[in-house]
Amino acid sequence: MRRIAPLGALVALFVPLNGAVAQMSAGARSVGMGGGGMVFATGVDAVELNPANLAWAGGWNLSIYELGVSTIGTGARFGELLKVFGAEVDDVPFVGTALSSDLTVDQIINNIPAGGIQLSGVSDGFFTTFATEQADNVPSPGAALPSIGLTLGPIGIRARSRVMADMTISKEIVDLLGNGFVLENIQDYRVGNTGWRTTSFSDVTVSYGTTLGGLLSIGVGGRYVMGHSLVDGAFFEPRIEIVDGTLELDAVAVEATSGTGYGLDVGLSLELPLGFRASASGTNVVQRMTWDEALVSHSATWGSDANGVDQFEEDFIDLLDEFEEQVIDPSAVSIQVYDLLPGFFDQSYFPQVFRAGLGWQAGGTSLEAVGIKVSPRGRFTSAWDERVSLGIEQKIPILTLRAGMARGQDGLAALTAGAGLGVGPFKIDLSGGKFNGESEVSTWDGYYGTISVQLKGGGA
């Protein structure tokens, strides 16, 4: 029976181009404002976006939980790929409407360009842990901290977990996984550069902000990172027996199961006349990440034999269950594992991220324009990390409405919206958006969203 579980597993493994769709925007407010929202960020959001803002708001803010998921791809719509892999999403509220497709599996595959598809994404660690537990042998993202935080006046602390991944998959392998093995096409199956990369981590950030002269504030934050999993995986060219009409396909991944690191953030905020404010911040201005060199491998072999047994016709979850784990012996590694080892640790750390913005606020209205620049070093970055965002927020009694738009590299753009409901100290916010864009080499499609539950008081 086809189940919704493949949706979660596919997100978990193959959905976090170049490491991650984003260092996901902190908080539903930022997501709803096009990925900006740092100029007037308060409370727990300020811990990550600009610690200098902690000096302005005062009060307290408790973030009870935050869940965010983001996915983007080229070559095929995400919903189309889920249909190819057999995930039933049509009946899922909200999600089904956005991801459903009227195309047949064959039509979807025929529309995939010759170069195949690329998928990327980032999700909350708790969500991904649940998804991978639906399959027995899928590499676990590790122990994840809940996404919570607390600020008291100018001091704040925030804990979160993220799983980031990206995958490239050839058109022929999509066909194989979607339609099963077809004997007439036995010589057409090509793996190409099919492979994936995932990273799982938790971090705890402590920040402090203070004012200088009444109009300028500065802030600093220190971050401790706990790496749970760093994985590089690849599919290898199939073994074909033309006489027998059989095919076997190997998938192998190398994993570092732990790591530690740190980062230093800085920020400043300047109050200007007429309700304007200018802000700038740097994330991971100083940083380091080290992964354990004791590696393990995960391998699976899927096939179709002369007796009519075709594993490629099974549920996607059942295919994932075929992975087996083994500690890597440096003196006796397989050729496939050996091919994955060079460059495994290259730039396996977080890049420096610089933000600058200008905002205007009067009454319950806020307008913000924010630009984000990412250093070229550090594996965990993507086309979406560098962008310009425009956002608006309007507060009315117990309700807050938000909208935004953003423009990134290679023609990538996003439209977002969000709403917040507040009754006394209780606040719940929900935001989402759609990626789209087209350049000479890429057509983008994807979605992202965040929901957060918080308590606020005393002006935070």
Short mmCIF file of C-alpha atoms in Angstrom, two decimals:
data_model
loop_
_atom_site.label_atom_id
_atom_site.label_comp_id
_atom_site.label_asym_id
_atom_site.label_seq_id
_atom_site.Cartn_x
_atom_site.Cartn_y
_atom_site.Cartn_z
CA MET A 1 0.00 0.00 0.00
CA ARG A 2 1.32 3.44 -0.93
CA ARG A 3 1.68 5.62 2.19
CA ILE A 4 2.33 9.24 3.10
CA ALA A 5 5.57 8.09 4.80
CA PRO A 6 7.58 8.38 1.56
CA LEU A 7 6.87 12.11 1.63
CA GLY A 8 8.63 12.50 4.96
CA ALA A 9 11.46 10.17 4.05
CA LEU A 10 12.05 11.90 0.73
CA VAL A 11 12.19 15.26 2.48
CA ALA A 12 14.50 13.82 5.09
CA LEU A 13 17.03 12.29 2.73
CA PHE A 14 16.88 14.07 -0.57
CA VAL A 15 15.36 17.47 0.20
CA PRO A 16 18.06 19.82 1.92
CA LEU A 17 21.86 22.96 -4.38
CA ASN A 18 25.31 23.22 -2.86
CA GLY A 19 24.46 22.18 0.66
CA ALA A 20 21.19 23.76 1.70
CA VAL A 21 18.30 25.76 0.40
CA ALA A 22 18.96 28.31 3.06
CA GLN A 23 20.18 28.86 6.50
CA MET A 24 16.43 28.97 7.06
CA SER A 25 15.09 32.37 8.11
CA ALA A 26 14.76 32.65 11.86
CA GLY A 27 11.12 32.78 12.85
CA ALA A 28 7.79 32.94 11.10
CA ARG A 29 7.98 36.75 11.01
CA SER A 30 11.07 36.69 8.80
CA VAL A 31 9.62 34.01 6.52
CA GLY A 32 6.42 35.99 6.08
CA MET A 33 8.42 39.09 5.15
CA GLY A 34 10.31 37.46 2.31
CA GLY A 35 13.23 36.13 4.35
CA GLY A 36 14.24 39.54 5.69
CA GLY A 37 12.70 40.88 8.88
CA MET A 38 15.99 41.60 10.66
CA VAL A 39 15.71 45.40 11.05
CA PHE A 40 12.95 45.30 13.68
CA ALA A 41 13.46 41.70 14.86
CA THR A 42 12.78 41.33 18.56
CA GLY A 43 13.13 38.68 21.22
CA VAL A 44 14.27 35.22 20.15
CA ASP A 45 14.31 36.22 16.45
CA ALA A 46 16.90 38.92 17.25
CA VAL A 47 19.26 36.32 18.74
CA GLU A 48 19.86 34.92 15.29
CA LEU A 49 19.17 37.83 12.94
CA ASN A 50 20.75 40.73 14.81
CA PRO A 51 21.77 40.52 18.50
CA ALA A 52 21.99 44.34 18.69
CA ASN A 53 18.19 44.50 18.62
CA LEU A 54 18.04 42.85 22.04
CA ALA A 55 19.05 46.22 23.50
CA TRP A 56 15.91 47.98 22.20
CA ALA A 57 12.89 45.85 23.03
CA GLY A 58 13.23 44.89 26.69
CA GLY A 59 10.66 42.59 28.25
CA TRP A 60 10.79 38.84 27.81
CA ASN A 61 10.08 36.30 25.09
CA LEU A 62 9.76 32.52 25.37
CA SER A 63 9.75 30.55 22.13
CA ILE A 64 8.00 27.27 22.89
CA TYR A 65 8.56 25.62 19.52
CA GLU A 66 9.23 26.43 15.89
CA LEU A 67 8.88 24.11 12.90
CA GLY A 68 10.22 25.06 9.48
CA VAL A 69 10.48 23.12 6.23
CA SER A 70 11.81 24.32 2.88
CA THR A 71 12.35 22.61 -0.46
CA ILE A 72 13.38 23.77 -3.90
CA GLY A 73 14.34 22.03 -7.10
CA THR A 74 15.15 22.29 -10.78
CA GLY A 75 14.11 19.94 -13.56
CA ALA A 76 10.74 18.95 -12.08
CA ARG A 77 8.21 20.31 -9.63
CA PHE A 78 8.54 18.85 -6.15
CA GLY A 79 4.96 17.61 -6.19
CA GLU A 80 5.56 15.87 -9.50
CA LEU A 81 8.55 14.03 -8.11
CA LEU A 82 6.56 12.91 -5.08
CA LYS A 83 3.98 11.48 -7.47
CA VAL A 84 6.67 9.58 -9.38
CA PHE A 85 7.94 8.09 -6.11
CA GLY A 86 4.43 7.12 -4.99
CA ALA A 87 3.81 9.52 -2.09
CA GLU A 88 0.08 10.18 -1.75
CA VAL A 89 -0.35 13.88 -0.94
CA ASP A 90 -3.66 14.73 -2.62
CA ASP A 91 -5.64 14.23 0.59
CA VAL A 92 -3.22 16.07 2.87
CA PRO A 93 -4.77 19.42 3.95
CA PHE A 94 -3.18 22.45 2.27
CA VAL A 95 -0.14 20.43 1.16
CA GLY A 96 -2.12 18.28 -1.25
CA THR A 97 -3.55 21.24 -3.13
CA ALA A 98 -0.13 22.83 -3.60
CA LEU A 99 1.72 19.67 -4.60
CA SER A 100 -0.84 17.69 -6.59
CA SER A 101 -0.26 17.19 -10.33
CA ASP A 102 -2.62 16.26 -13.16
CA LEU A 103 0.24 14.81 -15.22
CA THR A 104 0.82 11.09 -15.48
CA VAL A 105 4.09 9.57 -14.25
CA ASP A 106 5.26 9.08 -17.85
CA GLN A 107 4.43 12.70 -18.73
CA ILE A 108 6.38 13.94 -15.72
CA ILE A 109 9.42 11.84 -16.61
CA ASN A 110 9.28 12.92 -20.28
CA ASN A 111 9.36 16.58 -19.18
CA ILE A 112 12.55 16.13 -17.12
CA PRO A 113 15.53 17.64 -18.97
CA ALA A 114 18.36 15.43 -20.17
CA GLY A 115 20.56 16.68 -17.33
CA GLY A 116 18.17 15.30 -14.72
CA ILE A 117 16.90 17.07 -11.63
CA GLN A 118 18.32 18.73 -8.54
CA LEU A 119 16.55 18.96 -5.19
CA SER A 120 17.49 20.83 -2.05
CA GLY A 121 15.90 21.52 1.26
CA VAL A 122 16.16 22.20 4.97
CA SER A 123 13.90 21.02 7.75
CA ASP A 124 13.55 20.95 11.50
CA GLY A 125 15.55 18.19 13.19
CA PHE A 126 12.58 16.76 15.10
CA PHE A 127 10.51 16.47 11.92
CA THR A 128 13.31 14.76 10.04
CA THR A 129 14.04 12.34 12.87
CA PHE A 130 10.41 11.23 12.80
CA ALA A 131 10.49 10.82 9.02
CA THR A 132 13.61 8.67 8.98
CA GLU A 133 12.23 6.46 11.74
CA GLN A 134 9.59 5.31 9.26
CA ALA A 135 12.34 3.29 7.54
CA ASP A 136 14.44 0.79 9.45
CA ASN A 137 17.91 1.49 8.05
CA VAL A 138 17.88 5.07 6.82
CA PRO A 139 20.82 7.02 8.31
CA SER A 140 19.45 8.86 11.33
CA PRO A 141 19.99 12.63 11.58
CA GLY A 142 21.00 12.12 15.21
CA ALA A 143 19.72 13.53 18.48
CA ALA A 144 18.00 16.85 17.85
CA LEU A 145 17.42 19.72 20.26
CA PRO A 146 13.95 21.26 20.21
CA SER A 147 13.68 24.66 18.53
CA ILE A 148 13.16 26.79 21.64
CA GLY A 149 14.48 30.09 22.99
CA LEU A 150 14.29 32.64 25.78
CA THR A 151 15.16 36.33 26.07
CA LEU A 152 15.17 38.46 29.21
CA GLY A 153 15.83 42.09 28.37
CA PRO A 154 19.17 42.35 26.55
CA ILE A 155 20.14 38.69 27.03
CA GLY A 156 18.91 35.85 24.86
CA ILE A 157 19.47 32.14 24.26
CA ARG A 158 18.20 30.04 21.36
CA ALA A 159 18.46 26.31 20.59
CA ARG A 160 17.51 24.74 17.27
CA SER A 161 18.15 21.75 15.05
CA ARG A 162 18.36 21.58 11.28
CA VAL A 163 18.77 18.92 8.63
CA MET A 164 20.07 20.14 5.27
CA ALA A 165 20.38 18.09 2.10
CA ASP A 166 20.74 18.21 -1.64
CA MET A 167 20.39 15.59 -4.34
CA THR A 168 21.08 15.23 -8.04
CA ILE A 169 19.33 12.43 -9.91
CA SER A 170 19.48 11.47 -13.58
CA LYS A 171 16.37 11.28 -15.74
CA GLU A 172 16.96 7.57 -16.31
CA ILE A 173 17.09 6.79 -12.59
CA VAL A 174 13.88 8.77 -12.01
CA ASP A 175 12.31 6.56 -14.68
CA LEU A 176 13.69 3.42 -13.02
CA LEU A 177 12.40 4.37 -9.57
CA GLY A 178 9.10 5.62 -10.93
CA ASN A 179 8.14 2.94 -13.44
CA GLY A 180 10.21 0.01 -12.29
CA PHE A 181 12.60 -1.94 -14.48
CA VAL A 182 11.59 -2.21 -18.16
CA LEU A 183 13.51 -4.91 -20.02
CA GLU A 184 13.30 -3.12 -23.38
CA ASN A 185 15.18 -0.16 -21.84
CA ILE A 186 17.91 -2.25 -20.20
CA GLN A 187 20.74 -0.49 -22.04
CA ASP A 188 19.34 3.01 -21.46
CA TYR A 189 19.68 3.25 -17.66
CA ARG A 190 22.44 5.67 -16.73
CA VAL A 191 23.31 6.94 -13.27
CA GLY A 192 25.35 9.98 -14.36
CA ASN A 193 26.06 12.24 -11.38
CA THR A 194 23.21 10.89 -9.23
CA GLY A 195 24.07 11.39 -5.58
CA TRP A 196 23.16 13.23 -2.40
CA ARG A 197 24.60 15.10 0.57
CA THR A 198 23.03 15.72 3.96
CA THR A 199 24.07 17.54 7.11
CA SER A 200 22.38 17.40 10.50
CA PHE A 201 23.24 19.59 13.49
CA SER A 202 21.96 21.31 16.61
CA ASP A 203 23.22 24.61 17.94
CA VAL A 204 22.81 26.78 20.99
CA THR A 205 23.35 30.55 20.66
CA VAL A 206 23.70 33.00 23.55
CA SER A 207 23.49 36.72 22.66
CA TYR A 208 23.68 40.12 24.34
CA GLY A 209 22.87 43.63 23.18
CA THR A 210 23.56 47.05 24.67
CA THR A 211 23.01 50.70 23.71
CA LEU A 212 25.68 53.31 23.10
CA GLY A 213 24.53 56.91 23.40
CA GLY A 214 20.82 56.18 23.09
CA LEU A 215 20.63 55.90 19.30
CA LEU A 216 23.12 53.12 18.56
CA SER A 217 23.10 49.57 19.84
CA ILE A 218 25.62 46.79 19.39
CA GLY A 219 25.32 43.08 20.01
CA VAL A 220 27.33 39.92 20.10
CA GLY A 221 26.41 36.24 20.08
CA GLY A 222 28.33 33.04 20.71
CA ARG A 223 27.23 29.73 19.19
CA TYR A 224 28.09 26.14 20.07
CA VAL A 225 27.36 23.59 17.33
CA MET A 226 26.81 19.87 17.79
CA GLY A 227 27.12 18.01 14.49
CA HIS A 228 24.99 14.86 14.32
CA SER A 229 25.62 13.60 10.79
CA LEU A 230 27.55 14.54 7.66
CA VAL A 231 26.73 12.29 4.69
CA ASP A 232 27.92 12.05 1.08
CA GLY A 233 26.20 9.41 -1.03
CA ALA A 234 26.17 8.30 -4.66
CA PHE A 235 24.53 5.85 -7.01
CA PHE A 236 26.85 3.76 -9.16
CA GLU A 237 26.38 2.62 -12.73
CA PRO A 238 24.08 -0.43 -12.84
CA ARG A 239 25.32 -3.94 -13.41
CA ILE A 240 23.43 -5.26 -16.42
CA GLU A 241 23.08 -8.82 -17.67
CA ILE A 242 21.66 -8.49 -21.17
CA VAL A 243 21.32 -12.25 -21.68
CA ASP A 244 19.40 -12.80 -18.44
CA GLY A 245 17.57 -9.49 -18.62
CA THR A 246 18.55 -8.45 -15.08
CA LEU A 247 19.79 -5.21 -13.53
CA GLU A 248 21.32 -4.33 -10.16
CA LEU A 249 21.83 -0.80 -8.84
CA ASP A 250 24.12 0.11 -5.92
CA ALA A 251 23.79 3.13 -3.63
CA VAL A 252 26.56 3.88 -1.12
CA ALA A 253 26.96 6.67 1.43
CA VAL A 254 29.80 7.69 3.76
CA GLU A 255 28.87 9.29 7.09
CA ALA A 256 30.63 11.15 9.88
CA THR A 257 28.41 10.59 12.92
CA SER A 258 29.47 13.51 15.11
CA GLY A 259 31.16 16.89 15.10
CA THR A 260 31.60 20.06 17.11
CA GLY A 261 32.03 23.70 16.27
CA TYR A 262 31.47 27.29 17.28
CA GLY A 263 30.58 30.62 15.75
CA LEU A 264 30.65 34.30 16.70
CA ASP A 265 27.97 36.77 15.61
CA VAL A 266 28.02 40.57 15.76
CA GLY A 267 25.43 43.22 15.02
CA LEU A 268 24.62 46.90 15.20
CA SER A 269 21.44 48.94 14.96
CA LEU A 270 21.07 52.70 14.48
CA GLU A 271 17.88 54.64 15.19
CA LEU A 272 17.24 57.36 12.59
CA PRO A 273 14.73 60.23 12.45
CA LEU A 274 11.10 59.81 11.33
CA GLY A 275 10.82 56.19 12.43
CA PHE A 276 13.66 54.81 10.31
CA ARG A 277 16.25 52.31 11.52
CA ALA A 278 19.42 50.94 9.87
CA SER A 279 20.79 47.55 10.89
CA ALA A 280 23.72 45.30 10.00
CA SER A 281 24.86 41.96 11.31
CA GLY A 282 27.41 39.24 10.66
CA THR A 283 26.80 35.57 11.42
CA ASN A 284 29.77 33.22 11.88
CA VAL A 285 32.21 36.12 11.59
CA VAL A 286 34.55 33.78 13.43
CA GLN A 287 33.75 30.09 13.15
CA ARG A 288 35.10 26.56 13.19
CA MET A 289 33.61 23.12 12.57
CA THR A 290 35.36 19.77 13.07
CA TRP A 291 33.89 16.38 12.19
CA ASP A 292 34.86 13.00 13.64
CA GLU A 293 37.12 11.08 11.24
CA ALA A 294 35.78 7.68 12.37
CA LEU A 295 33.42 7.06 9.45
CA VAL A 296 30.68 4.56 8.70
CA SER A 297 29.23 3.48 5.36
CA HIS A 298 25.64 2.83 4.32
CA SER A 299 25.01 0.65 1.28
CA ALA A 300 22.06 -0.82 -0.56
CA THR A 301 21.62 -2.92 -3.69
CA TRP A 302 18.33 -2.94 -5.57
CA GLY A 303 17.61 -5.14 -8.53
CA SER A 304 15.35 -6.88 -10.97
CA ASP A 305 15.92 -10.57 -11.69
CA ALA A 306 14.93 -13.07 -14.36
CA ASN A 307 12.18 -14.48 -12.11
CA GLY A 308 10.19 -11.28 -12.36
CA VAL A 309 11.15 -9.84 -8.97
CA ASP A 310 11.47 -6.06 -9.43
CA GLN A 311 12.40 -4.13 -6.27
CA PHE A 312 12.01 -0.85 -8.13
CA GLU A 313 8.25 -1.40 -8.12
CA GLU A 314 8.20 -1.43 -4.33
CA ASP A 315 7.23 1.45 -2.06
CA PHE A 316 9.97 4.06 -1.81
CA ILE A 317 10.10 3.39 1.93
CA ASP A 318 10.79 -0.30 1.26
CA LEU A 319 13.74 0.64 -0.96
CA LEU A 320 15.18 2.79 1.83
CA ASP A 321 14.92 -0.14 4.23
CA GLU A 322 17.59 -1.95 2.17
CA PHE A 323 20.41 0.27 3.48
CA GLU A 324 22.92 -1.51 5.74
CA GLU A 325 25.42 0.20 8.02
CA GLN A 326 29.08 -0.77 8.47
CA VAL A 327 32.07 0.83 10.21
CA ILE A 328 34.71 1.75 7.64
CA ASP A 329 38.04 -0.05 7.94
CA PRO A 330 40.65 2.26 6.34
CA SER A 331 42.75 -0.76 5.34
CA ALA A 332 39.92 -2.56 3.52
CA VAL A 333 37.41 -0.19 1.96
CA SER A 334 35.34 -1.02 -1.09
CA ILE A 335 36.03 0.76 -4.38
CA GLN A 336 32.70 2.57 -4.05
CA VAL A 337 33.48 3.89 -0.59
CA TYR A 338 37.01 4.82 -1.74
CA ASP A 339 35.49 6.91 -4.56
CA LEU A 340 33.48 8.92 -2.01
CA LEU A 341 36.29 9.67 0.46
CA PRO A 342 38.30 12.34 -1.44
CA GLY A 343 36.97 15.77 -0.52
CA PHE A 344 34.52 14.40 2.03
CA PHE A 345 35.50 16.98 4.68
CA ASP A 346 36.22 19.86 2.26
CA GLN A 347 34.61 23.10 3.49
CA SER A 348 32.31 21.13 5.78
CA TYR A 349 31.53 24.20 7.87
CA PHE A 350 29.15 27.15 7.88
CA PRO A 351 29.86 30.26 5.81
CA GLN A 352 29.91 33.83 7.01
CA VAL A 353 26.56 35.53 6.40
CA PHE A 354 26.27 39.33 6.32
CA ARG A 355 22.97 41.18 6.48
CA ALA A 356 22.22 44.88 6.05
CA GLY A 357 18.82 46.50 6.09
CA LEU A 358 16.80 49.68 6.31
CA GLY A 359 13.37 49.80 7.88
CA TRP A 360 10.57 52.21 8.75
CA GLN A 361 8.09 51.75 11.55
CA ALA A 362 5.09 53.83 12.61
CA GLY A 363 2.25 52.62 14.79
CA GLY A 364 1.49 49.07 13.78
CA THR A 365 3.15 49.26 10.36
CA SER A 366 6.67 48.07 9.56
CA LEU A 367 8.49 48.12 6.22
CA GLU A 368 11.90 46.47 5.74
CA ALA A 369 14.41 46.07 2.93
CA VAL A 370 17.22 43.62 3.67
CA GLY A 371 20.17 42.40 1.62
CA ILE A 372 22.08 39.20 2.43
CA LYS A 373 25.60 38.35 1.29
CA VAL A 374 27.31 34.99 1.89
CA SER A 375 31.02 34.26 1.79
CA PRO A 376 32.12 31.86 -0.98
CA ARG A 377 33.69 29.47 1.53
CA GLY A 378 31.72 26.97 3.56
CA ARG A 379 29.78 24.06 2.13
CA PHE A 380 26.44 24.81 3.75
CA THR A 381 25.17 27.53 1.45
CA SER A 382 23.10 27.82 -1.73
CA ALA A 383 21.69 30.06 -4.42
CA TRP A 384 18.95 31.22 -2.05
CA ASP A 385 21.32 32.39 0.69
CA GLU A 386 22.26 35.53 -1.25
CA ARG A 387 19.17 37.64 -1.81
CA VAL A 388 17.40 40.97 -1.44
CA SER A 389 14.15 40.87 0.53
CA LEU A 390 11.29 43.36 0.86
CA GLY A 391 8.67 42.87 3.54
CA ILE A 392 5.72 44.57 5.20
CA GLU A 393 4.03 43.90 8.52
CA GLN A 394 0.73 45.32 9.76
CA LYS A 395 -0.47 44.89 13.32
CA ILE A 396 -4.13 45.19 14.22
CA PRO A 397 -5.85 44.10 17.45
CA ILE A 398 -4.83 40.46 18.20
CA LEU A 399 -3.85 39.93 14.55
CA THR A 400 -0.64 40.59 12.58
CA LEU A 401 -0.47 40.32 8.79
CA ARG A 402 2.75 40.01 6.77
CA ALA A 403 3.78 39.83 3.12
CA GLY A 404 7.10 39.83 1.31
CA MET A 405 9.07 39.16 -1.82
CA ALA A 406 12.69 38.31 -2.48
CA ARG A 407 15.12 37.96 -5.34
CA GLY A 408 18.11 35.64 -5.27
CA GLN A 409 20.78 34.39 -7.64
CA ASP A 410 20.17 32.77 -11.05
CA GLY A 411 16.68 34.23 -11.44
CA LEU A 412 15.38 32.67 -8.21
CA ALA A 413 12.53 34.60 -6.55
CA ALA A 414 9.99 34.07 -3.79
CA LEU A 415 6.61 35.44 -2.73
CA THR A 416 5.59 34.99 0.90
CA ALA A 417 2.79 35.76 3.30
CA GLY A 418 2.01 35.15 6.94
CA ALA A 419 -0.29 35.85 9.83
CA GLY A 420 0.05 35.94 13.59
CA LEU A 421 -2.55 35.68 16.33
CA GLY A 422 -1.90 37.06 19.80
CA VAL A 423 -4.10 36.78 22.88
CA GLY A 424 -2.42 38.23 25.94
CA PRO A 425 1.11 36.82 26.13
CA PHE A 426 0.30 33.90 23.79
CA LYS A 427 1.43 34.27 20.16
CA ILE A 428 1.12 31.85 17.27
CA ASP A 429 2.52 32.68 13.83
CA LEU A 430 2.24 30.88 10.51
CA SER A 431 4.09 31.89 7.34
CA GLY A 432 4.78 30.34 3.97
CA GLY A 433 6.00 31.10 0.50
CA LYS A 434 6.67 29.79 -2.96
CA PHE A 435 9.98 29.74 -4.81
CA ASN A 436 9.98 30.21 -8.56
CA GLY A 437 12.25 31.48 -11.28
CA GLU A 438 13.80 30.77 -14.61
CA SER A 439 17.26 31.45 -15.98
CA GLU A 440 19.17 30.27 -19.03
CA VAL A 441 20.12 27.04 -17.28
CA SER A 442 17.55 26.51 -14.52
CA THR A 443 13.83 26.54 -13.80
CA TRP A 444 13.14 26.78 -10.07
CA ASP A 445 10.16 25.50 -8.12
CA GLY A 446 9.67 25.00 -4.40
CA TYR A 447 7.91 25.88 -1.17
CA TYR A 448 8.74 26.82 2.37
CA GLY A 449 6.87 27.50 5.58
CA THR A 450 7.27 28.01 9.30
CA ILE A 451 4.98 27.82 12.31
CA SER A 452 6.02 29.13 15.72
CA VAL A 453 4.44 29.30 19.17
CA GLN A 454 5.69 31.93 21.62
CA LEU A 455 4.92 33.77 24.83
CA LYS A 456 5.78 37.47 25.05
CA GLY A 457 5.48 40.12 27.72
CA GLY A 458 6.80 43.46 28.95
CA GLY A 459 7.39 44.95 25.51
CA ALA A 460 9.44 42.12 23.93
#
